Short mmCIF file of N, CA and C in Angstrom, two decimals:
data_model
loop_
_atom_site.label_atom_id
_atom_site.label_comp_id
_atom_site.label_asym_id
_atom_site.label_seq_id
_atom_site.Cartn_x
_atom_site.Cartn_y
_atom_site.Cartn_z
N MET I 1 73.55 -85.88 10.46
CA MET I 1 73.56 -84.36 10.28
C MET I 1 72.70 -83.51 11.29
N GLU I 2 72.33 -83.97 11.60
CA GLU I 2 71.55 -83.39 12.84
C GLU I 2 72.59 -82.59 14.13
N LYS I 3 73.90 -83.06 14.34
CA LYS I 3 74.64 -82.86 15.16
C LYS I 3 75.03 -81.44 14.78
N PHE I 4 75.77 -82.43 13.79
CA PHE I 4 76.12 -80.22 12.44
C PHE I 4 75.68 -79.30 12.48
N LYS I 5 74.30 -79.15 12.46
CA LYS I 5 73.73 -78.52 12.07
C LYS I 5 73.13 -77.65 13.80
N GLN I 6 73.31 -78.40 14.70
CA GLN I 6 73.50 -77.43 15.96
C GLN I 6 74.61 -77.91 16.74
N ARG I 7 75.41 -78.33 16.49
CA ARG I 7 77.00 -77.50 16.47
C ARG I 7 76.95 -76.35 15.73
N TRP I 8 76.93 -76.04 14.12
CA TRP I 8 77.19 -74.78 13.22
C TRP I 8 75.58 -74.05 13.80
N GLY I 9 74.95 -74.41 14.53
CA GLY I 9 73.81 -72.71 14.73
C GLY I 9 73.19 -72.87 12.80
N LEU I 10 72.91 -74.39 11.99
CA LEU I 10 72.39 -73.61 11.12
C LEU I 10 70.12 -74.10 11.17
N LYS I 11 70.04 -73.63 10.25
CA LYS I 11 68.31 -74.12 10.48
C LYS I 11 68.17 -74.95 9.43
N HIS I 12 68.56 -75.83 8.24
CA HIS I 12 67.81 -76.24 7.16
C HIS I 12 69.25 -76.40 6.54
N ASN I 13 68.50 -78.68 5.85
CA ASN I 13 69.84 -78.58 5.55
C ASN I 13 70.94 -78.26 4.09
N TYR I 14 70.17 -77.88 3.09
CA TYR I 14 71.00 -77.51 2.16
C TYR I 14 71.76 -76.07 2.73
N GLN I 15 72.22 -75.81 3.94
CA GLN I 15 72.88 -74.41 4.32
C GLN I 15 73.93 -75.86 4.91
N LEU I 16 73.83 -77.35 5.02
CA LEU I 16 74.86 -77.84 5.76
C LEU I 16 75.33 -78.59 4.12
N VAL I 17 74.45 -78.79 3.24
CA VAL I 17 74.67 -79.72 1.70
C VAL I 17 76.17 -78.54 1.13
N ILE I 18 75.56 -76.84 1.62
CA ILE I 18 76.28 -75.50 0.39
C ILE I 18 77.91 -76.22 1.41
N ILE I 19 77.56 -75.79 2.39
CA ILE I 19 79.30 -75.66 3.50
C ILE I 19 80.23 -77.05 2.88
N PHE I 20 79.30 -78.15 2.89
CA PHE I 20 80.25 -79.44 2.84
C PHE I 20 80.72 -79.32 1.24
N ILE I 21 79.72 -78.70 0.53
CA ILE I 21 80.41 -78.32 -0.72
C ILE I 21 81.61 -76.92 -1.19
N VAL I 22 81.32 -76.19 -0.01
CA VAL I 22 82.39 -75.46 -0.13
C VAL I 22 83.73 -75.33 -0.34
N PHE I 23 84.14 -76.45 1.45
CA PHE I 23 85.01 -77.14 2.03
C PHE I 23 85.93 -78.57 0.79
N ALA I 24 84.66 -79.35 -0.32
CA ALA I 24 85.64 -79.08 -0.49
C ALA I 24 85.99 -78.68 -1.66
N ILE I 25 85.14 -78.06 -2.22
CA ILE I 25 85.48 -77.24 -3.43
C ILE I 25 87.30 -75.91 -3.31
N THR I 26 86.89 -76.04 -1.68
CA THR I 26 88.20 -74.34 -1.37
C THR I 26 89.37 -75.93 -1.37
N GLY I 27 89.64 -77.33 -0.14
CA GLY I 27 90.47 -77.98 -0.66
C GLY I 27 90.49 -78.86 -1.41
N SER I 28 90.17 -78.42 -2.83
CA SER I 28 90.51 -79.42 -4.13
C SER I 28 91.61 -77.70 -4.85
N THR I 29 91.02 -77.04 -4.78
CA THR I 29 90.82 -75.77 -5.56
C THR I 29 92.73 -75.53 -4.73
N SER I 30 92.79 -75.52 -3.80
CA SER I 30 94.09 -74.71 -2.74
C SER I 30 94.91 -75.74 -3.65
N ALA I 31 95.16 -76.64 -3.43
CA ALA I 31 96.21 -77.39 -3.59
C ALA I 31 96.83 -77.91 -5.44
N TYR I 32 94.82 -77.32 -6.49
CA TYR I 32 94.96 -77.35 -7.47
C TYR I 32 95.82 -76.11 -7.59
N ILE I 33 96.13 -74.76 -7.49
CA ILE I 33 96.87 -73.43 -7.48
C ILE I 33 98.01 -73.57 -6.89
N SER I 34 98.38 -74.67 -6.86
CA SER I 34 99.35 -74.56 -5.36
C SER I 34 100.51 -74.78 -5.81
N LYS I 35 100.08 -75.70 -7.15
CA LYS I 35 101.87 -76.64 -7.72
C LYS I 35 101.81 -75.31 -9.25
N PRO I 36 100.72 -74.68 -8.96
CA PRO I 36 101.34 -73.18 -10.89
C PRO I 36 101.67 -72.77 -10.11
N ILE I 37 101.26 -72.32 -8.41
CA ILE I 37 102.60 -71.23 -7.79
C ILE I 37 103.49 -71.43 -7.89
N LEU I 38 103.70 -72.05 -7.32
CA LEU I 38 104.93 -73.04 -6.73
C LEU I 38 105.97 -72.61 -8.16
N ALA I 39 105.77 -73.63 -8.65
CA ALA I 39 106.34 -72.94 -10.99
C ALA I 39 106.57 -71.68 -10.80
N TRP I 40 105.72 -71.28 -10.78
CA TRP I 40 105.26 -70.19 -10.89
C TRP I 40 106.72 -68.61 -10.05
N LEU I 41 106.92 -69.67 -8.93
CA LEU I 41 108.14 -68.94 -8.48
C LEU I 41 109.19 -69.34 -8.31
N GLY I 42 109.50 -70.96 -9.24
CA GLY I 42 110.90 -71.05 -9.73
C GLY I 42 111.00 -72.21 -8.71
N ILE I 43 109.62 -72.40 -8.52
CA ILE I 43 110.73 -73.53 -7.06
C ILE I 43 109.95 -75.59 -8.39
N THR I 44 111.01 -76.07 -7.73
CA THR I 44 110.26 -77.16 -9.13
C THR I 44 110.78 -78.14 -8.21
N LYS I 45 110.64 -80.11 -8.34
CA LYS I 45 111.23 -81.24 -7.65
C LYS I 45 112.21 -80.66 -8.38
N THR I 46 113.07 -80.94 -9.26
CA THR I 46 114.30 -81.19 -9.70
C THR I 46 114.70 -80.01 -9.31
N ASP I 47 114.40 -78.43 -8.68
CA ASP I 47 115.97 -77.97 -7.97
C ASP I 47 115.95 -77.88 -6.77
N PHE I 48 115.32 -78.57 -5.76
CA PHE I 48 114.92 -78.92 -4.56
C PHE I 48 114.98 -80.67 -3.98
N PRO I 49 115.18 -80.91 -3.11
CA PRO I 49 114.53 -82.25 -2.35
C PRO I 49 113.57 -82.29 -2.62
N LEU I 50 112.82 -83.25 -2.80
CA LEU I 50 111.77 -83.63 -2.42
C LEU I 50 111.15 -83.43 -2.14
N TRP I 51 111.90 -83.61 -0.47
CA TRP I 51 111.12 -82.97 1.37
C TRP I 51 110.56 -81.73 1.34
N ALA I 52 112.31 -80.87 0.62
CA ALA I 52 111.78 -79.54 0.77
C ALA I 52 111.03 -78.90 0.02
N TYR I 53 110.69 -79.45 -1.38
CA TYR I 53 109.17 -78.97 -2.50
C TYR I 53 107.70 -78.84 -2.43
N TYR I 54 107.80 -80.62 -1.25
CA TYR I 54 106.70 -80.88 -0.64
C TYR I 54 106.26 -80.30 0.58
N LEU I 55 107.12 -79.55 1.31
CA LEU I 55 107.18 -78.83 2.22
C LEU I 55 106.47 -77.76 1.69
N LEU I 56 107.27 -77.49 0.82
CA LEU I 56 106.08 -75.81 0.96
C LEU I 56 105.51 -75.99 -0.16
N TYR I 57 105.32 -77.12 -0.71
CA TYR I 57 103.92 -76.86 -1.34
C TYR I 57 102.48 -76.86 -0.68
N ILE I 58 102.52 -78.04 0.89
CA ILE I 58 101.98 -77.27 2.22
C ILE I 58 101.77 -76.37 2.91
N ILE I 59 102.86 -75.55 2.77
CA ILE I 59 103.05 -73.96 3.42
C ILE I 59 102.53 -73.20 2.62
N LEU I 60 102.30 -73.23 2.05
CA LEU I 60 101.85 -72.68 0.08
C LEU I 60 100.41 -72.24 0.09
N ILE I 61 99.39 -73.94 0.50
CA ILE I 61 98.41 -74.06 0.25
C ILE I 61 97.58 -73.89 1.51
N PHE I 62 98.60 -73.46 2.95
CA PHE I 62 97.56 -73.28 3.89
C PHE I 62 96.96 -71.29 3.38
N PRO I 63 98.08 -70.95 3.53
CA PRO I 63 96.52 -69.30 2.70
C PRO I 63 95.93 -69.15 1.57
N ALA I 64 96.51 -70.03 0.98
CA ALA I 64 95.92 -70.47 -0.40
C ALA I 64 94.22 -70.43 -0.24
N TYR I 65 93.94 -71.40 0.81
CA TYR I 65 92.89 -72.23 1.35
C TYR I 65 92.14 -71.08 2.40
N GLN I 66 92.67 -70.38 3.13
CA GLN I 66 91.77 -69.43 3.82
C GLN I 66 91.60 -68.27 2.65
N VAL I 67 92.05 -67.69 2.31
CA VAL I 67 91.11 -66.67 0.86
C VAL I 67 90.35 -67.76 0.08
N LEU I 68 90.19 -68.75 0.22
CA LEU I 68 89.62 -69.43 -1.19
C LEU I 68 88.79 -69.98 0.00
N LEU I 69 88.28 -70.68 1.16
CA LEU I 69 87.24 -70.33 2.41
C LEU I 69 86.28 -69.17 1.86
N MET I 70 87.52 -67.96 2.26
CA MET I 70 86.11 -67.29 2.06
C MET I 70 85.70 -66.15 0.88
N PHE I 71 86.55 -66.77 0.17
CA PHE I 71 85.73 -66.21 -1.72
C PHE I 71 84.81 -67.23 -2.03
N PHE I 72 85.04 -68.57 -1.80
CA PHE I 72 84.24 -69.46 -2.45
C PHE I 72 82.99 -69.29 -1.21
N GLY I 73 82.17 -68.83 0.50
CA GLY I 73 81.82 -68.96 1.12
C GLY I 73 81.40 -67.83 1.13
N PHE I 74 81.59 -66.43 0.65
CA PHE I 74 80.50 -65.55 -0.12
C PHE I 74 79.64 -65.79 -0.76
N ILE I 75 81.01 -66.79 -2.22
CA ILE I 75 79.73 -66.63 -3.16
C ILE I 75 78.55 -67.85 -3.53
N SER I 76 78.76 -68.32 -1.70
CA SER I 76 77.23 -69.23 -1.30
C SER I 76 76.65 -68.80 -0.74
N GLY I 77 76.67 -67.47 0.24
CA GLY I 77 75.85 -66.96 0.65
C GLY I 77 75.97 -67.48 1.79
N GLN I 78 77.33 -67.67 2.26
CA GLN I 78 77.16 -68.83 3.19
C GLN I 78 78.70 -67.94 4.06
N PHE I 79 79.13 -66.58 4.32
CA PHE I 79 80.30 -65.36 4.34
C PHE I 79 80.72 -65.71 5.74
N SER I 80 79.52 -65.42 6.57
CA SER I 80 79.13 -65.02 8.06
C SER I 80 79.70 -66.40 8.63
N PHE I 81 78.59 -67.69 8.44
CA PHE I 81 78.83 -68.77 8.69
C PHE I 81 81.33 -69.18 8.36
N PHE I 82 81.37 -69.12 7.47
CA PHE I 82 83.17 -69.38 7.47
C PHE I 82 84.03 -68.24 7.81
N TRP I 83 83.66 -66.78 7.93
CA TRP I 83 84.38 -65.88 8.44
C TRP I 83 84.32 -66.34 10.37
N ALA I 84 83.35 -67.33 10.03
CA ALA I 84 83.04 -67.59 11.95
C ALA I 84 84.04 -68.64 11.67
N PHE I 85 84.26 -69.66 11.17
CA PHE I 85 85.01 -70.83 11.46
C PHE I 85 86.17 -70.40 10.88
N GLU I 86 86.68 -69.25 10.21
CA GLU I 86 87.98 -68.29 9.92
C GLU I 86 88.88 -67.96 11.01
N LYS I 87 88.17 -67.32 12.45
CA LYS I 87 88.27 -66.17 12.83
C LYS I 87 88.85 -67.61 14.17
N LYS I 88 87.98 -68.83 14.38
CA LYS I 88 87.41 -69.81 15.30
C LYS I 88 89.54 -70.43 14.82
N MET I 89 89.35 -71.09 13.91
CA MET I 89 90.07 -72.20 13.06
C MET I 89 91.76 -71.14 13.55
N LEU I 90 91.86 -69.73 13.15
CA LEU I 90 92.70 -69.22 14.20
C LEU I 90 93.30 -68.67 14.82
N ARG I 91 92.12 -68.66 15.38
CA ARG I 91 92.79 -68.91 17.15
C ARG I 91 93.11 -70.36 17.56
N GLY I 92 92.71 -70.95 17.18
CA GLY I 92 93.02 -72.21 17.57
C GLY I 92 95.13 -72.81 17.42
N MET I 93 94.88 -72.52 16.12
CA MET I 93 96.04 -72.19 16.06
C MET I 93 97.03 -71.41 17.11
N GLY I 94 96.43 -70.35 16.94
CA GLY I 94 97.51 -69.63 17.64
C GLY I 94 97.94 -68.49 17.36
N LEU I 95 97.30 -68.41 15.18
CA LEU I 95 97.14 -66.56 14.62
C LEU I 95 96.10 -66.18 14.79
N GLY I 96 95.26 -66.00 16.40
CA GLY I 96 94.29 -64.93 16.02
C GLY I 96 95.51 -63.59 15.93
N PHE I 97 96.71 -63.48 15.90
CA PHE I 97 97.17 -62.21 16.22
C PHE I 97 96.70 -61.59 15.20
N LEU I 98 96.08 -62.71 13.79
CA LEU I 98 96.17 -61.87 12.44
C LEU I 98 94.84 -61.46 11.53
N LEU I 99 94.01 -61.62 13.33
CA LEU I 99 92.84 -60.97 13.21
C LEU I 99 92.58 -59.86 13.61
N PRO I 100 92.08 -59.03 13.13
CA PRO I 100 91.03 -57.40 13.63
C PRO I 100 90.82 -57.10 15.20
N LYS I 101 90.86 -56.48 14.80
CA LYS I 101 90.93 -56.06 16.79
C LYS I 101 89.92 -55.09 16.78
N GLY I 102 88.56 -55.79 17.16
CA GLY I 102 87.10 -54.58 17.03
C GLY I 102 86.45 -55.52 18.69
N PRO I 103 84.70 -55.33 18.66
CA PRO I 103 84.01 -55.49 19.45
C PRO I 103 83.56 -56.74 18.21
N ASN I 104 83.47 -57.75 17.21
CA ASN I 104 83.15 -58.43 17.01
C ASN I 104 84.24 -59.18 17.15
N LYS I 105 85.22 -60.30 18.18
CA LYS I 105 85.98 -61.17 18.22
C LYS I 105 85.16 -62.43 17.77
#
């Protein structure tokens, strides 16, 4: 745990526990809400080939995860950590152009 605290610039163990809980809740929630969203869009397993359905499901999870990570990060009081994490992740994926330009790079 000390390596995570040092790597992420955290001072307390409770921050690390909260961050792990937020990651767990975000992942579960994004996977859970993606299926109803696909159904609402009219995309079902019976109307699409199974591989296409799951490809769309995984593609939908990505933006849902990003939004929910910021939401749960804000609710948990760890928004600054998750915002920095989000920026680093998007830049690492080559999607840094989605981030606002400005002094806080």
